[in-house]
């Protein structure tokens, strides 16, 4: 068993499916692709190249809390969705609205999140299980929050869950807020200028989706005395059947009928040093080891994200999502995909299904063998 697969521990492991992606395009080609691909399917099919397999999908409903491994997820312009739970649509805040993450409260990673009968469920060591309505009562107040210096709103989830979180963390009073579709999202471009004006998020650092490969984790663990888990890096999509850090080169990615665009490499901070099993912040590893061989140019990372100027480290891809004009679903787990050509890529109301049963292709550059 490889290091990354062993590190998945008790998390759900869907059967490996097939994944496909697209090679780097010139800026002009990327801009024109939205309409050229729709009319050039035959040519596009010949140029698709398989680059890996989706191994796992993860959704993190509450920012910095434990993620959920899911067999299937809906892809939306603001990230993954599984049933009633959307990725990082809940946020722990101080009473003044400033965000609280595992950087400040590392024990947040011990809070397990689920969904049952229309309720967000929270579990943590030595705490009673708590259920919070997914649809927060309209009578609850709306808080003005701050996430990485940017304003965003959230509806307060009530005193019971606020007390639960405060008790577990043994901290100053904290609140839990929920982002609602009627609220104004944050612009990814306001955090990193490489994103498009249309890229928006609720409470993620800056991007709707983060992709990481199993081989990259294995490469890192081969250099570490104490191995780390995939949970240290909190990706949404874990990819296998590719080389270490090959995801650095994926600019346009096709997973089934879902298209994503690799936008920028993910700068890593001290959150990766939080032990996901104990909630203890190490502050050193794996960052010290990553510094020895994975430093990148500041222009490739998130200069404005907290502490990232010290940690331009693991260049896993942040991506933004693009879609078919009409919703389509990836077939059930285990179904082999054969590289259907991409359709019109539009951000908006359309939503696709993404599961661990799809092939990732990449779009050939000139001079690339395939």
mmCIF file of C-alpha atoms in Angstrom:
data_model
loop_
_atom_site.group_PDB
_atom_site.id
_atom_site.type_symbol
_atom_site.label_atom_id
_atom_site.label_comp_id
_atom_site.label_asym_id
_atom_site.label_seq_id
_atom_site.Cartn_x
_atom_site.Cartn_y
_atom_site.Cartn_z
ATOM 1 C CA UNK A 1 0.000 0.000 0.000
ATOM 2 C CA UNK A 2 1.381 3.380 -0.946
ATOM 3 C CA UNK A 3 2.032 6.033 1.685
ATOM 4 C CA UNK A 4 -0.824 8.257 0.579
ATOM 5 C CA UNK A 5 -3.400 5.479 0.511
ATOM 6 C CA UNK A 6 -2.321 4.288 3.926
ATOM 7 C CA UNK A 7 -2.610 7.834 5.214
ATOM 8 C CA UNK A 8 -6.284 7.989 4.293
ATOM 9 C CA UNK A 9 -7.024 6.015 7.453
ATOM 10 C CA UNK A 10 -10.741 5.497 8.159
ATOM 11 C CA UNK A 11 -11.873 7.907 5.448
ATOM 12 C CA UNK A 12 -14.070 6.492 2.700
ATOM 13 C CA UNK A 13 -12.072 5.149 -0.243
ATOM 14 C CA UNK A 14 -14.192 5.057 -3.414
ATOM 15 C CA UNK A 15 -13.027 2.635 -6.074
ATOM 16 C CA UNK A 16 -10.492 4.354 -8.342
ATOM 17 C CA UNK A 17 -12.080 5.666 -11.497
ATOM 18 C CA UNK A 18 -10.623 7.389 -14.521
ATOM 19 C CA UNK A 19 -9.390 10.991 -14.688
ATOM 20 C CA UNK A 20 -8.353 13.190 -17.616
ATOM 21 C CA UNK A 21 -6.855 16.739 -17.901
ATOM 22 C CA UNK A 22 -5.640 19.418 -20.356
ATOM 23 C CA UNK A 23 -2.157 20.775 -21.086
ATOM 24 C CA UNK A 24 -1.106 24.400 -20.757
ATOM 25 C CA UNK A 25 -2.606 26.672 -23.372
ATOM 26 C CA UNK A 26 -1.387 30.100 -24.363
ATOM 27 C CA UNK A 27 -3.419 32.869 -22.727
ATOM 28 C CA UNK A 28 -5.245 33.607 -25.962
ATOM 29 C CA UNK A 29 -6.039 29.944 -26.504
ATOM 30 C CA UNK A 30 -7.528 29.694 -23.011
ATOM 31 C CA UNK A 31 -9.734 32.692 -23.631
ATOM 32 C CA UNK A 32 -10.947 31.385 -26.969
ATOM 33 C CA UNK A 33 -11.460 27.850 -25.756
ATOM 34 C CA UNK A 34 -14.900 28.605 -24.377
ATOM 35 C CA UNK A 35 -16.404 28.734 -27.829
ATOM 36 C CA UNK A 36 -13.864 26.856 -29.965
ATOM 37 C CA UNK A 37 -14.154 23.581 -28.111
ATOM 38 C CA UNK A 38 -17.913 23.368 -28.635
ATOM 39 C CA UNK A 39 -17.460 23.364 -32.398
ATOM 40 C CA UNK A 40 -14.307 21.258 -32.583
ATOM 41 C CA UNK A 41 -15.158 18.030 -30.785
ATOM 42 C CA UNK A 42 -13.594 15.655 -33.282
ATOM 43 C CA UNK A 43 -10.290 17.451 -33.224
ATOM 44 C CA UNK A 44 -10.411 17.886 -29.458
ATOM 45 C CA UNK A 45 -10.977 14.181 -28.890
ATOM 46 C CA UNK A 46 -7.765 13.330 -30.754
ATOM 47 C CA UNK A 47 -5.769 15.725 -28.623
ATOM 48 C CA UNK A 48 -6.950 14.568 -25.218
ATOM 49 C CA UNK A 49 -4.350 12.777 -23.155
ATOM 50 C CA UNK A 50 -5.013 10.761 -20.042
ATOM 51 C CA UNK A 51 -3.025 12.071 -17.071
ATOM 52 C CA UNK A 52 -4.430 10.303 -14.028
ATOM 53 C CA UNK A 53 -7.309 8.881 -12.016
ATOM 54 C CA UNK A 54 -9.553 10.468 -9.408
ATOM 55 C CA UNK A 55 -8.932 8.513 -6.202
ATOM 56 C CA UNK A 56 -10.867 10.546 -3.624
ATOM 57 C CA UNK A 57 -13.174 13.538 -3.337
ATOM 58 C CA UNK A 58 -13.334 15.632 -0.178
ATOM 59 C CA UNK A 59 -15.785 18.279 0.998
ATOM 60 C CA UNK A 60 -15.073 20.518 3.988
ATOM 61 C CA UNK A 61 -18.412 22.036 5.058
ATOM 62 C CA UNK A 62 -16.988 23.972 8.037
ATOM 63 C CA UNK A 63 -13.749 25.808 7.341
ATOM 64 C CA UNK A 64 -10.817 24.156 9.192
ATOM 65 C CA UNK A 65 -12.947 21.298 10.544
ATOM 66 C CA UNK A 66 -12.475 17.682 9.466
ATOM 67 C CA UNK A 67 -13.397 16.967 5.860
ATOM 68 C CA UNK A 68 -15.812 14.414 4.478
ATOM 69 C CA UNK A 69 -14.658 11.830 1.936
ATOM 70 C CA UNK A 70 -17.488 11.362 -0.558
ATOM 71 C CA UNK A 71 -18.005 9.013 -3.492
ATOM 72 C CA UNK A 72 -19.741 11.672 -5.546
ATOM 73 C CA UNK A 73 -19.894 15.461 -5.465
ATOM 74 C CA UNK A 74 -21.672 18.119 -7.442
ATOM 75 C CA UNK A 75 -19.397 20.722 -8.994
ATOM 76 C CA UNK A 76 -20.648 24.305 -8.749
ATOM 77 C CA UNK A 77 -18.987 27.638 -9.582
ATOM 78 C CA UNK A 78 -18.228 28.062 -5.861
ATOM 79 C CA UNK A 79 -16.840 24.609 -5.204
ATOM 80 C CA UNK A 80 -17.973 21.070 -4.451
ATOM 81 C CA UNK A 81 -21.316 20.132 -3.001
ATOM 82 C CA UNK A 82 -22.448 16.844 -1.461
ATOM 83 C CA UNK A 83 -26.167 16.686 -0.779
ATOM 84 C CA UNK A 84 -27.066 19.648 1.409
ATOM 85 C CA UNK A 85 -23.478 20.380 2.386
ATOM 86 C CA UNK A 86 -21.307 22.749 0.390
ATOM 87 C CA UNK A 87 -17.566 23.174 0.663
ATOM 88 C CA UNK A 88 -16.604 25.769 3.277
ATOM 89 C CA UNK A 89 -20.037 27.376 3.509
ATOM 90 C CA UNK A 90 -19.797 27.454 7.326
ATOM 91 C CA UNK A 91 -17.242 29.498 9.244
ATOM 92 C CA UNK A 92 -16.196 29.876 12.880
ATOM 93 C CA UNK A 93 -15.766 33.539 13.801
ATOM 94 C CA UNK A 94 -14.981 35.751 16.718
ATOM 95 C CA UNK A 95 -17.871 37.781 18.041
ATOM 96 C CA UNK A 96 -16.681 40.729 15.936
ATOM 97 C CA UNK A 97 -16.915 38.614 12.755
ATOM 98 C CA UNK A 98 -13.215 37.935 12.148
ATOM 99 C CA UNK A 99 -12.582 34.395 10.916
ATOM 100 C CA UNK A 100 -11.139 31.700 13.146
ATOM 101 C CA UNK A 101 -9.265 28.801 11.538
ATOM 102 C CA UNK A 102 -7.002 25.970 12.665
ATOM 103 C CA UNK A 103 -4.108 28.378 12.341
ATOM 104 C CA UNK A 104 -5.361 29.995 15.551
ATOM 105 C CA UNK A 105 -7.365 27.066 16.980
ATOM 106 C CA UNK A 106 -5.707 23.855 15.757
ATOM 107 C CA UNK A 107 -8.203 21.622 17.604
ATOM 108 C CA UNK A 108 -10.830 22.603 15.051
ATOM 109 C CA UNK A 109 -9.457 19.790 12.862
ATOM 110 C CA UNK A 110 -10.845 17.303 15.416
ATOM 111 C CA UNK A 111 -14.440 18.387 14.788
ATOM 112 C CA UNK A 112 -16.146 15.877 12.495
ATOM 113 C CA UNK A 113 -18.931 17.154 10.275
ATOM 114 C CA UNK A 114 -21.827 15.293 8.685
ATOM 115 C CA UNK A 115 -25.391 15.735 7.496
ATOM 116 C CA UNK A 116 -28.546 14.020 8.739
ATOM 117 C CA UNK A 117 -32.207 14.843 8.118
ATOM 118 C CA UNK A 118 -31.539 18.417 7.053
ATOM 119 C CA UNK A 119 -29.101 19.072 9.884
ATOM 120 C CA UNK A 120 -25.375 19.761 10.007
ATOM 121 C CA UNK A 121 -23.940 17.357 12.600
ATOM 122 C CA UNK A 122 -20.888 18.163 14.717
ATOM 123 C CA UNK A 123 -18.896 15.651 16.765
ATOM 124 C CA UNK A 124 -15.701 16.088 18.763
ATOM 125 C CA UNK A 125 -13.820 14.232 21.514
ATOM 126 C CA UNK A 126 -15.585 14.381 24.899
ATOM 127 C CA UNK A 127 -18.442 16.415 23.411
ATOM 128 C CA UNK A 128 -22.042 15.395 22.824
ATOM 129 C CA UNK A 129 -23.104 15.222 19.207
ATOM 130 C CA UNK A 130 -24.822 18.403 18.083
ATOM 131 C CA UNK A 131 -27.267 18.952 15.225
ATOM 132 C CA UNK A 132 -27.695 22.359 13.614
ATOM 133 C CA UNK A 133 -30.327 23.074 10.924
ATOM 134 C CA UNK A 134 -28.744 23.438 7.486
ATOM 135 C CA UNK A 135 -31.357 26.071 6.713
ATOM 136 C CA UNK A 136 -30.705 28.645 9.399
ATOM 137 C CA UNK A 137 -33.873 30.416 10.651
ATOM 138 C CA UNK A 138 -34.340 33.754 8.923
ATOM 139 C CA UNK A 139 -34.860 35.400 12.305
ATOM 140 C CA UNK A 140 -31.176 34.780 13.129
ATOM 141 C CA UNK A 141 -29.014 37.833 12.674
ATOM 142 C CA UNK A 142 -26.622 38.313 9.759
ATOM 143 C CA UNK A 143 -23.027 39.006 10.780
ATOM 144 C CA UNK A 144 -20.545 41.086 8.835
ATOM 145 C CA UNK A 145 -17.444 38.884 8.697
ATOM 146 C CA UNK A 146 -13.819 39.267 7.622
ATOM 147 C CA UNK A 147 -11.967 36.514 5.751
ATOM 148 C CA UNK A 148 -8.374 37.365 4.849
ATOM 149 C CA UNK A 149 -9.183 41.054 5.088
ATOM 150 C CA UNK A 150 -12.217 40.873 2.793
ATOM 151 C CA UNK A 151 -15.785 41.555 3.875
ATOM 152 C CA UNK A 152 -18.408 38.835 3.600
ATOM 153 C CA UNK A 153 -21.631 38.060 5.399
ATOM 154 C CA UNK A 154 -22.833 34.985 7.255
ATOM 155 C CA UNK A 155 -26.047 34.129 9.093
ATOM 156 C CA UNK A 156 -25.481 33.284 12.737
ATOM 157 C CA UNK A 157 -26.302 29.637 13.533
ATOM 158 C CA UNK A 158 -27.396 30.292 17.106
ATOM 159 C CA UNK A 159 -26.210 30.270 20.699
ATOM 160 C CA UNK A 160 -26.224 26.478 21.205
ATOM 161 C CA UNK A 161 -23.624 25.717 18.562
ATOM 162 C CA UNK A 162 -21.627 28.810 19.543
ATOM 163 C CA UNK A 163 -21.406 27.521 23.114
ATOM 164 C CA UNK A 164 -20.555 24.014 21.879
ATOM 165 C CA UNK A 165 -17.589 25.274 19.848
ATOM 166 C CA UNK A 166 -16.409 27.609 22.604
ATOM 167 C CA UNK A 167 -16.579 24.818 25.190
ATOM 168 C CA UNK A 168 -14.691 22.340 23.027
ATOM 169 C CA UNK A 169 -11.920 24.796 22.194
ATOM 170 C CA UNK A 170 -11.883 26.262 25.726
ATOM 171 C CA UNK A 171 -11.584 29.640 24.082
ATOM 172 C CA UNK A 172 -12.998 33.110 23.959
ATOM 173 C CA UNK A 173 -16.614 33.210 22.718
ATOM 174 C CA UNK A 174 -16.907 32.092 19.106
ATOM 175 C CA UNK A 175 -19.841 31.980 16.678
ATOM 176 C CA UNK A 176 -20.710 29.750 13.709
ATOM 177 C CA UNK A 177 -22.074 31.437 10.586
ATOM 178 C CA UNK A 178 -23.499 30.090 7.343
ATOM 179 C CA UNK A 179 -23.141 31.587 3.875
ATOM 180 C CA UNK A 180 -26.443 31.814 1.995
ATOM 181 C CA UNK A 181 -26.890 31.968 -1.808
ATOM 182 C CA UNK A 182 -28.430 35.451 -1.573
ATOM 183 C CA UNK A 183 -25.261 36.831 0.016
ATOM 184 C CA UNK A 184 -22.430 38.449 -1.936
ATOM 185 C CA UNK A 185 -19.418 36.103 -2.288
ATOM 186 C CA UNK A 186 -15.783 37.104 -2.164
ATOM 187 C CA UNK A 187 -13.851 37.628 -5.387
ATOM 188 C CA UNK A 188 -10.894 35.273 -5.734
ATOM 189 C CA UNK A 189 -9.151 37.972 -7.749
ATOM 190 C CA UNK A 190 -9.123 40.205 -4.670
ATOM 191 C CA UNK A 191 -6.820 37.656 -3.002
ATOM 192 C CA UNK A 192 -4.751 36.546 -6.001
ATOM 193 C CA UNK A 193 -4.796 38.591 -9.168
ATOM 194 C CA UNK A 194 -4.340 35.536 -11.419
ATOM 195 C CA UNK A 195 -7.960 34.537 -10.918
ATOM 196 C CA UNK A 196 -10.697 35.730 -13.254
ATOM 197 C CA UNK A 197 -13.280 38.363 -12.330
ATOM 198 C CA UNK A 198 -15.920 35.631 -12.432
ATOM 199 C CA UNK A 199 -14.197 33.375 -9.866
ATOM 200 C CA UNK A 200 -15.980 33.651 -6.519
ATOM 201 C CA UNK A 201 -15.909 31.833 -3.178
ATOM 202 C CA UNK A 202 -17.650 31.877 0.171
ATOM 203 C CA UNK A 203 -15.177 31.012 2.968
ATOM 204 C CA UNK A 204 -12.341 29.119 1.184
ATOM 205 C CA UNK A 205 -9.023 30.952 1.208
ATOM 206 C CA UNK A 206 -9.362 31.975 -2.422
ATOM 207 C CA UNK A 207 -10.357 29.168 -4.786
ATOM 208 C CA UNK A 208 -13.352 26.886 -5.348
ATOM 209 C CA UNK A 209 -11.284 23.702 -5.727
ATOM 210 C CA UNK A 210 -7.864 22.364 -4.719
ATOM 211 C CA UNK A 211 -6.367 19.356 -6.528
ATOM 212 C CA UNK A 212 -3.409 17.300 -5.282
ATOM 213 C CA UNK A 213 -1.812 14.043 -6.387
ATOM 214 C CA UNK A 214 -1.107 10.925 -4.357
ATOM 215 C CA UNK A 215 2.383 10.783 -5.885
ATOM 216 C CA UNK A 216 3.213 14.258 -4.572
ATOM 217 C CA UNK A 217 2.334 13.190 -1.045
ATOM 218 C CA UNK A 218 4.342 9.984 -1.419
ATOM 219 C CA UNK A 219 7.346 11.999 -2.640
ATOM 220 C CA UNK A 220 7.142 14.265 0.400
ATOM 221 C CA UNK A 221 6.715 11.379 2.842
ATOM 222 C CA UNK A 222 9.804 9.677 1.429
ATOM 223 C CA UNK A 223 11.772 12.661 2.763
ATOM 224 C CA UNK A 224 10.107 12.870 6.185
ATOM 225 C CA UNK A 225 10.893 10.942 9.359
ATOM 226 C CA UNK A 226 7.311 11.352 10.554
ATOM 227 C CA UNK A 227 4.872 10.811 7.712
ATOM 228 C CA UNK A 228 1.997 13.198 7.039
ATOM 229 C CA UNK A 229 -1.477 12.415 5.758
ATOM 230 C CA UNK A 230 -3.518 13.766 2.918
ATOM 231 C CA UNK A 231 -5.652 15.467 5.588
ATOM 232 C CA UNK A 232 -2.714 17.778 6.351
ATOM 233 C CA UNK A 233 -3.183 19.338 2.909
ATOM 234 C CA UNK A 234 -6.996 19.343 2.668
ATOM 235 C CA UNK A 235 -7.495 18.899 -1.089
ATOM 236 C CA UNK A 236 -10.897 18.564 -2.732
ATOM 237 C CA UNK A 237 -9.681 16.175 -5.425
ATOM 238 C CA UNK A 238 -6.990 13.555 -4.838
ATOM 239 C CA UNK A 239 -5.495 12.160 -8.039
ATOM 240 C CA UNK A 240 -3.511 8.973 -8.604
ATOM 241 C CA UNK A 241 -1.777 7.333 -11.620
ATOM 242 C CA UNK A 242 0.464 10.346 -12.287
ATOM 243 C CA UNK A 243 3.981 11.479 -11.414
ATOM 244 C CA UNK A 244 4.870 13.497 -8.336
ATOM 245 C CA UNK A 245 3.957 17.164 -8.780
ATOM 246 C CA UNK A 246 2.733 16.551 -12.304
ATOM 247 C CA UNK A 247 -0.355 18.534 -11.320
ATOM 248 C CA UNK A 248 1.866 21.636 -11.466
ATOM 249 C CA UNK A 249 1.567 21.482 -15.263
ATOM 250 C CA UNK A 250 -2.184 20.917 -15.596
ATOM 251 C CA UNK A 251 -3.725 24.096 -16.921
ATOM 252 C CA UNK A 252 -7.034 22.793 -18.243
ATOM 253 C CA UNK A 253 -8.519 19.680 -16.701
ATOM 254 C CA UNK A 254 -11.407 17.537 -17.919
ATOM 255 C CA UNK A 255 -12.977 15.113 -15.428
ATOM 256 C CA UNK A 256 -15.822 13.376 -17.208
ATOM 257 C CA UNK A 257 -17.830 16.317 -18.525
ATOM 258 C CA UNK A 258 -16.610 18.728 -15.839
ATOM 259 C CA UNK A 259 -13.961 21.218 -16.943
ATOM 260 C CA UNK A 260 -11.653 23.039 -14.555
ATOM 261 C CA UNK A 261 -8.859 25.492 -15.161
ATOM 262 C CA UNK A 262 -5.653 25.311 -13.162
ATOM 263 C CA UNK A 263 -5.113 28.877 -12.016
ATOM 264 C CA UNK A 264 -2.297 29.146 -9.503
ATOM 265 C CA UNK A 265 -0.093 27.026 -7.270
ATOM 266 C CA UNK A 266 -1.185 26.763 -3.647
ATOM 267 C CA UNK A 267 1.129 28.424 -1.159
ATOM 268 C CA UNK A 268 1.293 26.366 2.020
ATOM 269 C CA UNK A 269 1.164 27.759 5.573
ATOM 270 C CA UNK A 270 1.336 26.446 9.143
ATOM 271 C CA UNK A 271 -2.071 24.788 8.785
ATOM 272 C CA UNK A 272 -0.262 21.860 7.141
ATOM 273 C CA UNK A 273 1.684 21.337 10.378
ATOM 274 C CA UNK A 274 -1.453 20.643 12.420
ATOM 275 C CA UNK A 275 -1.690 16.934 13.244
ATOM 276 C CA UNK A 276 -5.156 15.919 11.975
ATOM 277 C CA UNK A 277 -5.409 13.159 14.605
ATOM 278 C CA UNK A 278 -4.381 15.148 17.688
ATOM 279 C CA UNK A 279 -5.036 18.786 16.786
ATOM 280 C CA UNK A 280 -1.501 19.722 17.841
ATOM 281 C CA UNK A 281 0.279 22.480 15.908
ATOM 282 C CA UNK A 282 3.905 21.590 15.121
ATOM 283 C CA UNK A 283 4.872 24.757 13.156
ATOM 284 C CA UNK A 284 7.832 22.965 11.540
ATOM 285 C CA UNK A 285 7.038 19.866 9.493
ATOM 286 C CA UNK A 286 6.242 19.295 6.714
ATOM 287 C CA UNK A 287 7.061 22.940 5.924
ATOM 288 C CA UNK A 288 10.773 22.705 6.719
ATOM 289 C CA UNK A 289 11.189 19.768 4.359
ATOM 290 C CA UNK A 290 9.092 21.386 1.649
ATOM 291 C CA UNK A 291 11.264 24.477 1.853
ATOM 292 C CA UNK A 292 14.263 22.365 0.903
ATOM 293 C CA UNK A 293 12.916 21.444 -2.534
ATOM 294 C CA UNK A 294 9.534 23.004 -3.293
ATOM 295 C CA UNK A 295 10.064 26.758 -2.994
ATOM 296 C CA UNK A 296 8.501 28.617 -5.894
ATOM 297 C CA UNK A 297 8.474 32.135 -7.231
ATOM 298 C CA UNK A 298 6.165 34.464 -5.230
ATOM 299 C CA UNK A 299 4.319 35.264 -8.458
ATOM 300 C CA UNK A 300 3.105 31.646 -8.480
ATOM 301 C CA UNK A 301 1.555 31.809 -5.021
ATOM 302 C CA UNK A 302 -0.833 33.728 -2.833
ATOM 303 C CA UNK A 303 1.154 36.713 -1.662
ATOM 304 C CA UNK A 304 -1.720 38.190 0.306
ATOM 305 C CA UNK A 305 -2.787 35.069 2.202
ATOM 306 C CA UNK A 306 -1.739 34.985 5.845
ATOM 307 C CA UNK A 307 1.817 33.719 6.358
ATOM 308 C CA UNK A 308 2.138 32.434 2.810
ATOM 309 C CA UNK A 309 5.080 34.747 2.090
ATOM 310 C CA UNK A 310 7.071 32.446 4.374
ATOM 311 C CA UNK A 311 5.715 29.283 2.842
ATOM 312 C CA UNK A 312 5.689 29.314 -0.951
ATOM 313 C CA UNK A 313 5.968 25.599 -0.782
ATOM 314 C CA UNK A 314 3.766 22.919 -2.218
ATOM 315 C CA UNK A 315 2.609 23.823 -5.683
ATOM 316 C CA UNK A 316 -0.693 21.946 -5.702
ATOM 317 C CA UNK A 317 -3.232 23.437 -8.035
ATOM 318 C CA UNK A 318 -5.989 25.784 -7.037
ATOM 319 C CA UNK A 319 -8.599 25.584 -9.763
ATOM 320 C CA UNK A 320 -11.686 27.393 -10.916
ATOM 321 C CA UNK A 321 -14.610 25.536 -12.398
ATOM 322 C CA UNK A 322 -16.172 25.648 -15.849
ATOM 323 C CA UNK A 323 -19.256 23.841 -17.048
ATOM 324 C CA UNK A 324 -21.349 22.375 -19.817
ATOM 325 C CA UNK A 325 -24.231 24.612 -20.854
ATOM 326 C CA UNK A 326 -26.656 21.908 -19.671
ATOM 327 C CA UNK A 327 -26.017 19.824 -16.539
ATOM 328 C CA UNK A 328 -24.518 16.373 -17.086
ATOM 329 C CA UNK A 329 -23.626 13.594 -14.736
ATOM 330 C CA UNK A 330 -20.612 11.324 -14.659
ATOM 331 C CA UNK A 331 -21.672 7.646 -14.825
ATOM 332 C CA UNK A 332 -21.696 5.475 -11.665
ATOM 333 C CA UNK A 333 -18.520 4.377 -9.895
ATOM 334 C CA UNK A 334 -16.444 1.952 -11.906
ATOM 335 C CA UNK A 335 -17.669 3.189 -15.278
ATOM 336 C CA UNK A 336 -14.800 3.718 -17.692
ATOM 337 C CA UNK A 337 -14.808 7.057 -19.464
ATOM 338 C CA UNK A 338 -13.417 7.374 -22.989
ATOM 339 C CA UNK A 339 -12.625 11.044 -23.211
ATOM 340 C CA UNK A 340 -15.752 12.705 -24.516
ATOM 341 C CA UNK A 341 -14.865 16.067 -25.981
ATOM 342 C CA UNK A 342 -15.368 19.138 -23.813
ATOM 343 C CA UNK A 343 -18.433 21.273 -24.350
ATOM 344 C CA UNK A 344 -19.048 24.987 -24.020
ATOM 345 C CA UNK A 345 -17.414 26.217 -20.821
ATOM 346 C CA UNK A 346 -19.630 28.615 -18.986
ATOM 347 C CA UNK A 347 -19.640 29.798 -15.407
ATOM 348 C CA UNK A 348 -23.109 30.275 -14.052
ATOM 349 C CA UNK A 349 -26.062 28.255 -12.888
ATOM 350 C CA UNK A 350 -25.156 24.952 -14.535
ATOM 351 C CA UNK A 351 -23.826 22.255 -12.228
ATOM 352 C CA UNK A 352 -22.156 18.935 -12.912
ATOM 353 C CA UNK A 353 -21.551 15.733 -11.024
ATOM 354 C CA UNK A 354 -17.994 14.680 -10.217
ATOM 355 C CA UNK A 355 -17.193 11.246 -8.838
ATOM 356 C CA UNK A 356 -14.224 8.954 -8.389
ATOM 357 C CA UNK A 357 -15.039 7.201 -11.629
ATOM 358 C CA UNK A 358 -13.729 9.452 -14.322
ATOM 359 C CA UNK A 359 -10.693 9.949 -16.471
ATOM 360 C CA UNK A 360 -8.578 13.067 -16.433
ATOM 361 C CA UNK A 361 -7.334 14.195 -19.830
ATOM 362 C CA UNK A 362 -5.048 17.039 -20.700
ATOM 363 C CA UNK A 363 -4.945 19.163 -23.823
ATOM 364 C CA UNK A 364 -1.737 18.709 -25.802
ATOM 365 C CA UNK A 365 0.755 21.484 -26.267
ATOM 366 C CA UNK A 366 2.783 21.482 -29.440
ATOM 367 C CA UNK A 367 5.877 19.397 -29.002
ATOM 368 C CA UNK A 368 4.399 17.277 -26.202
ATOM 369 C CA UNK A 369 4.490 13.548 -26.907
ATOM 370 C CA UNK A 370 1.286 11.615 -26.412
#
